[in-house]
Tab-separated table of C-alpha atoms and ligand atoms in Angstrom:
chain	number	residue	atom	x	y	z
A	2	MET	CA	-60.815	25.860	-230.710
A	3	THR	CA	-62.771	28.924	-229.646
A	4	ILE	CA	-65.705	28.712	-227.272
A	5	TYR	CA	-67.910	30.184	-229.992
A	6	GLN	CA	-66.916	27.313	-232.290
A	7	THR	CA	-67.710	24.905	-229.452
A	8	LEU	CA	-71.206	26.436	-229.267
A	9	LEU	CA	-71.647	26.040	-233.024
A	10	ASP	CA	-70.541	22.424	-232.735
A	11	ILE	CA	-73.076	21.797	-229.948
A	12	ARG	CA	-75.794	23.202	-232.190
A	13	GLN	CA	-74.580	21.082	-235.097
A	14	ASN	CA	-74.027	17.809	-233.253
A	15	ARG	CA	-76.737	17.833	-230.570
A	16	GLY	CA	-79.380	19.927	-232.318
A	17	ALA	CA	-79.683	22.134	-229.240
A	18	GLY	CA	-77.703	22.910	-226.099
A	19	PHE	CA	-78.619	23.218	-222.448
A	20	PHE	CA	-76.909	25.893	-220.341
A	21	VAL	CA	-77.260	26.511	-216.627
A	22	LEU	CA	-77.002	30.033	-215.259
A	23	LEU	CA	-75.111	30.301	-211.984
A	24	ASP	CA	-75.761	33.514	-210.077
A	25	PRO	CA	-72.772	34.317	-207.845
A	26	ASP	CA	-74.864	36.690	-205.786
A	27	ASN	CA	-77.251	33.976	-204.659
A	28	GLU	CA	-74.777	31.386	-203.471
A	29	LYS	CA	-71.296	30.942	-202.003
A	30	PRO	CA	-68.514	29.833	-204.415
A	31	ALA	CA	-68.366	26.346	-202.876
A	32	VAL	CA	-72.101	25.821	-203.482
A	33	LEU	CA	-71.806	27.063	-207.072
A	34	ALA	CA	-68.821	24.782	-207.649
A	35	LYS	CA	-70.768	21.767	-206.405
A	36	ARG	CA	-73.692	22.672	-208.659
A	37	ALA	CA	-71.344	23.078	-211.621
A	38	GLY	CA	-70.109	19.513	-211.166
A	39	LYS	CA	-73.691	18.249	-210.978
A	40	CYS	CA	-74.651	20.172	-214.132
A	41	GLN	CA	-71.828	18.594	-216.073
A	42	GLN	CA	-72.739	15.131	-214.787
A	43	ALA	CA	-76.380	15.696	-215.767
A	44	GLY	CA	-75.387	16.563	-219.338
A	45	ALA	CA	-75.344	20.378	-219.432
A	46	ASP	CA	-73.318	21.722	-222.354
A	47	ALA	CA	-72.035	24.920	-220.746
A	48	LEU	CA	-72.432	27.188	-217.750
A	49	LEU	CA	-73.195	30.882	-217.752
A	50	ILE	CA	-72.137	32.847	-214.700
A	51	GLY	CA	-73.215	36.346	-213.758
A	52	GLY	CA	-76.132	38.353	-212.492
A	53	SER	CA	-77.826	41.719	-212.667
A	54	PHE	CA	-75.882	42.870	-209.654
A	55	LEU	CA	-73.444	41.526	-207.143
A	56	LEU	CA	-73.682	42.362	-203.468
A	57	GLU	CA	-72.548	39.308	-201.616
A	58	ASN	CA	-69.605	37.521	-203.158
A	59	SER	CA	-66.389	37.966	-205.101
A	60	PHE	CA	-66.986	37.327	-208.783
A	61	SER	CA	-63.552	35.974	-209.689
A	62	GLU	CA	-63.522	33.696	-206.641
A	63	ALA	CA	-66.879	32.261	-207.733
A	64	VAL	CA	-65.735	31.690	-211.327
A	65	ALA	CA	-62.456	30.118	-210.195
A	66	ALA	CA	-64.302	27.724	-207.875
A	67	VAL	CA	-66.700	26.720	-210.658
A	68	LYS	CA	-63.852	26.187	-213.133
A	69	ARG	CA	-62.041	23.922	-210.695
A	70	ASN	CA	-65.062	21.643	-210.477
A	71	CYS	CA	-66.041	21.133	-214.126
A	72	SER	CA	-64.597	20.935	-217.626
A	73	ILE	CA	-67.543	22.253	-219.677
A	74	PRO	CA	-67.241	25.866	-220.920
A	75	VAL	CA	-67.780	28.549	-218.279
A	76	ILE	CA	-68.985	31.723	-219.953
A	77	ILE	CA	-69.443	35.051	-218.212
A	78	PHE	CA	-72.897	36.556	-218.594
A	79	PRO	CA	-71.974	39.946	-217.168
A	80	GLY	CA	-74.369	42.148	-215.252
A	81	GLY	CA	-71.913	44.976	-215.867
A	82	PRO	CA	-68.296	45.789	-216.707
A	83	GLY	CA	-67.261	44.837	-213.153
A	84	GLN	CA	-68.081	41.179	-213.788
A	85	LEU	CA	-64.998	40.166	-215.722
A	86	THR	CA	-62.276	37.725	-214.813
A	87	GLY	CA	-59.609	35.801	-216.702
A	88	GLU	CA	-60.701	32.675	-214.799
A	89	ALA	CA	-63.577	32.155	-217.281
A	90	ASP	CA	-63.385	30.678	-220.784
A	91	ALA	CA	-65.257	33.464	-222.582
A	92	VAL	CA	-67.608	36.381	-222.050
A	93	LEU	CA	-70.898	37.148	-223.733
A	94	PHE	CA	-70.035	40.645	-224.965
A	95	LEU	CA	-73.577	41.937	-224.649
A	96	SER	CA	-75.280	44.920	-226.168
A	97	LEU	CA	-78.804	45.464	-224.867
A	98	ILE	CA	-80.295	46.067	-228.304
A	99	SER	CA	-83.950	45.916	-227.265
A	100	GLY	CA	-83.471	49.112	-225.248
A	101	ARG	CA	-82.450	52.616	-226.167
A	102	ASN	CA	-80.246	53.229	-223.172
A	103	PRO	CA	-76.827	54.257	-224.591
A	104	GLN	CA	-75.021	53.045	-221.490
A	105	HIS	CA	-76.033	49.447	-222.237
A	106	LEU	CA	-75.833	49.781	-226.020
A	107	ILE	CA	-72.209	50.998	-226.131
A	108	GLY	CA	-71.108	52.754	-222.901
A	109	ASP	CA	-70.413	49.686	-220.753
A	110	GLN	CA	-68.774	47.972	-223.714
A	111	VAL	CA	-66.227	50.791	-224.090
A	112	THR	CA	-65.413	50.484	-220.390
A	113	ALA	CA	-65.145	46.698	-220.580
A	114	ALA	CA	-63.283	46.237	-223.893
A	115	PRO	CA	-59.737	47.093	-222.711
A	116	LEU	CA	-60.167	44.845	-219.679
A	117	VAL	CA	-61.437	41.952	-221.810
A	118	LYS	CA	-58.355	42.373	-224.013
A	119	ARG	CA	-55.995	42.536	-221.034
A	120	LEU	CA	-57.534	39.416	-219.499
A	121	GLY	CA	-57.227	37.538	-222.801
A	122	LEU	CA	-60.917	36.612	-222.651
A	123	GLU	CA	-62.716	35.429	-225.753
A	124	ALA	CA	-65.545	37.902	-226.407
A	125	ILE	CA	-68.702	36.574	-228.059
A	126	PRO	CA	-70.612	39.544	-229.542
A	127	THR	CA	-74.198	39.047	-228.421
A	128	GLY	CA	-77.396	40.928	-229.182
A	129	TYR	CA	-79.212	40.867	-225.854
A	130	MET	CA	-82.965	41.361	-226.128
A	131	LEU	CA	-85.375	41.708	-223.238
A	132	VAL	CA	-88.880	40.457	-223.922
A	133	SER	CA	-91.691	41.509	-221.584
A	134	SER	CA	-92.732	38.752	-219.244
A	135	GLY	CA	-95.761	39.939	-217.339
A	136	ASN	CA	-93.847	41.036	-214.234
A	137	SER	CA	-91.134	43.650	-213.776
A	138	THR	CA	-87.793	41.824	-213.678
A	139	THR	CA	-84.522	42.917	-212.050
A	140	VAL	CA	-82.778	43.244	-215.400
A	141	GLU	CA	-85.528	45.520	-216.677
A	142	PHE	CA	-85.311	47.726	-213.597
A	143	ILE	CA	-81.502	47.857	-213.453
A	144	SER	CA	-81.049	48.486	-217.179
A	145	ASN	CA	-83.684	51.200	-217.171
A	146	SER	CA	-84.884	50.018	-220.573
A	147	LYS	CA	-88.179	48.875	-222.014
A	148	PRO	CA	-88.501	45.258	-223.087
A	149	ILE	CA	-89.939	44.276	-226.460
A	150	PRO	CA	-93.677	43.582	-226.004
A	151	ARG	CA	-94.257	39.820	-225.992
A	152	ASP	CA	-97.021	40.157	-228.586
A	153	LYS	CA	-94.734	41.828	-231.159
A	154	PRO	CA	-92.795	38.973	-232.810
A	155	LYS	CA	-92.005	40.978	-235.952
A	156	LEU	CA	-90.482	43.758	-233.873
A	157	ALA	CA	-88.293	41.176	-232.142
A	158	ALA	CA	-87.271	39.686	-235.504
A	159	ALA	CA	-86.253	43.111	-236.847
A	160	HIS	CA	-84.051	43.737	-233.791
A	161	ALA	CA	-82.378	40.347	-234.174
A	162	LEU	CA	-81.786	40.858	-237.889
A	163	ALA	CA	-80.219	44.258	-237.216
A	164	ALA	CA	-77.918	42.571	-234.691
A	165	GLN	CA	-76.893	39.992	-237.268
A	166	TYR	CA	-76.175	42.707	-239.849
A	167	LEU	CA	-74.123	44.558	-237.229
A	168	GLY	CA	-71.928	41.454	-236.980
A	169	MET	CA	-73.181	39.999	-233.715
A	170	LYS	CA	-72.673	36.258	-233.404
A	171	LEU	CA	-75.443	35.283	-231.026
A	172	ILE	CA	-78.907	36.454	-230.018
A	173	TYR	CA	-80.073	36.102	-226.419
A	174	LEU	CA	-83.861	36.344	-226.019
A	175	GLU	CA	-84.372	37.102	-222.340
A	176	ALA	CA	-87.599	37.190	-220.334
A	177	GLY	CA	-85.579	37.998	-217.181
A	178	SER	CA	-84.481	35.800	-214.325
A	179	GLY	CA	-87.486	34.440	-212.445
A	180	ALA	CA	-89.905	35.794	-215.064
A	181	ASP	CA	-93.560	34.836	-214.633
A	182	ASN	CA	-93.794	34.025	-218.342
A	183	SER	CA	-90.959	32.769	-220.516
A	184	VAL	CA	-90.357	34.073	-224.057
A	185	PRO	CA	-93.369	33.068	-226.188
A	186	GLU	CA	-92.839	30.383	-228.825
A	187	ASN	CA	-94.289	32.425	-231.687
A	188	LEU	CA	-91.760	35.189	-230.995
A	189	ILE	CA	-88.890	32.650	-230.999
A	190	THR	CA	-90.133	31.216	-234.299
A	191	ALA	CA	-90.369	34.669	-235.848
A	192	VAL	CA	-86.807	35.528	-234.845
A	193	ARG	CA	-85.564	32.112	-236.009
A	194	SER	CA	-87.087	32.617	-239.436
A	195	TRP	CA	-85.186	35.899	-239.928
A	196	VAL	CA	-81.702	35.164	-238.562
A	197	ASP	CA	-79.109	32.436	-239.030
A	198	ILE	CA	-76.939	33.103	-236.002
A	199	PRO	CA	-77.554	30.959	-232.899
A	200	LEU	CA	-80.484	31.820	-230.702
A	201	MET	CA	-80.279	31.517	-226.927
A	202	VAL	CA	-83.492	31.693	-224.893
A	203	GLY	CA	-83.845	32.107	-221.135
A	204	GLY	CA	-85.863	33.540	-218.285
A	205	GLY	CA	-88.724	31.826	-216.465
A	206	ILE	CA	-88.201	28.344	-217.968
A	207	ARG	CA	-89.194	25.911	-215.243
A	208	SER	CA	-90.200	22.603	-216.829
A	209	THR	CA	-89.016	20.026	-219.332
A	210	GLN	CA	-92.083	20.762	-221.496
A	211	ASP	CA	-91.367	24.480	-221.541
A	212	ALA	CA	-87.684	23.894	-222.413
A	213	ALA	CA	-88.567	21.454	-225.212
A	214	GLN	CA	-91.192	23.798	-226.639
A	215	LYS	CA	-88.609	26.592	-226.925
A	216	VAL	CA	-86.323	24.274	-228.898
A	217	ASN	CA	-89.203	23.132	-231.104
A	218	ALA	CA	-89.963	26.810	-231.761
A	219	GLY	CA	-86.394	27.433	-232.969
A	220	ALA	CA	-84.142	28.047	-229.939
A	221	ASP	CA	-80.615	26.630	-230.207
A	222	PHE	CA	-79.636	27.065	-226.569
A	223	ILE	CA	-81.808	27.040	-223.474
A	224	VAL	CA	-80.733	28.788	-220.277
A	225	VAL	CA	-82.203	27.868	-216.880
A	226	GLY	CA	-81.153	29.374	-213.555
A	227	THR	CA	-83.851	29.950	-210.947
A	228	ALA	CA	-85.684	26.630	-211.368
A	229	ILE	CA	-82.433	24.738	-210.726
A	230	GLU	CA	-81.632	26.885	-207.685
A	231	GLU	CA	-85.084	26.057	-206.353
A	232	ASN	CA	-84.983	22.342	-207.101
A	233	GLU	CA	-81.698	20.642	-206.237
A	234	ASP	CA	-83.014	17.267	-207.376
A	235	PHE	CA	-80.555	15.664	-209.807
A	236	SER	CA	-83.313	13.987	-211.825
A	237	PHE	CA	-84.956	17.395	-212.457
A	238	LEU	CA	-81.688	18.798	-213.805
A	239	ALA	CA	-80.974	15.714	-215.911
A	240	GLY	CA	-84.574	15.777	-217.187
A	241	LEU	CA	-84.152	19.341	-218.431
A	242	CYS	CA	-80.877	18.454	-220.195
A	243	ASP	CA	-82.455	15.413	-221.839
A	244	ALA	CA	-85.602	17.291	-222.885
A	245	VAL	CA	-83.531	19.931	-224.677
A	246	HIS	CA	-81.293	17.401	-226.408
A	247	GLU	CA	-84.207	15.193	-227.421
A	248	ALA	CA	-86.124	18.158	-228.845
A	249	GLY	CA	-82.948	19.173	-230.699
A	250	THR	CA	-82.720	15.873	-232.504
A	251	ARG	CA	-86.373	15.781	-233.606
B	304	LIG	C1	-81.652	34.941	-216.732
B	304	LIG	O1	-82.282	33.795	-218.685
B	304	LIG	C2	-81.669	33.634	-217.467
B	304	LIG	O2	-80.815	35.816	-217.356
B	304	LIG	C3	-82.262	32.537	-216.626
B	304	LIG	O3	-83.511	32.901	-216.107
B	304	LIG	O4	-83.350	32.370	-213.685
B	304	LIG	O5	-85.587	32.536	-214.804
B	304	LIG	O6	-84.082	30.602	-215.260
B	304	LIG	P1	-84.167	32.032	-214.895
């Protein structure tokens, strides 16, 4: 079974999925591996691994260490074409459709495609949309692209619908890692009402209430990174997983 089918099954069977983002630049592989095991134990459905840039650690070493310590899907969320390794289960094959920077719309993808093929990685075509969050995030700066204004839900919906018509299989609504404000619920609802493909939402989600509200608004998958890095408490992690799954079944 493909990883994409696994994601569809999570949506179908659990109502919503909870994903943890592991940033290999912030932690050593052994620390990430330990966290991966904890995430699985707490009930996370999958792990994303990647970051806007990588200064400190080897990407493939980090992914291999994480894979050794868990059996849930490990999906690359690449900050660029350099973040690819056959150690992972799949890659979000992202196009930054909220921006108009050709490098991130198609340039990086042309560089990455032959490598993805050679590595035998499953590529999940993903429309990646930045939504403004109140502060300037790393992804916004690095990608040199403007986010969609957070008070323009119809504009967001039109981007997502275009992605669906272009054949993309997933939408990722992103406020940016460590965002002051997560993606607003009315924008999620607007996008949900226009597209059928799964909707992933992340950036600045720090509480069980916030995570549940995103699901209630129409998100299928919730991604949390920073809050889990900042709070190692197992009950916090398990609480987030439960909140997402409970909201999914309502
Ligand atoms: C970033 O959406 C993810 O790409 C997660 O964001 O680190 O703010 O949870 P946080």
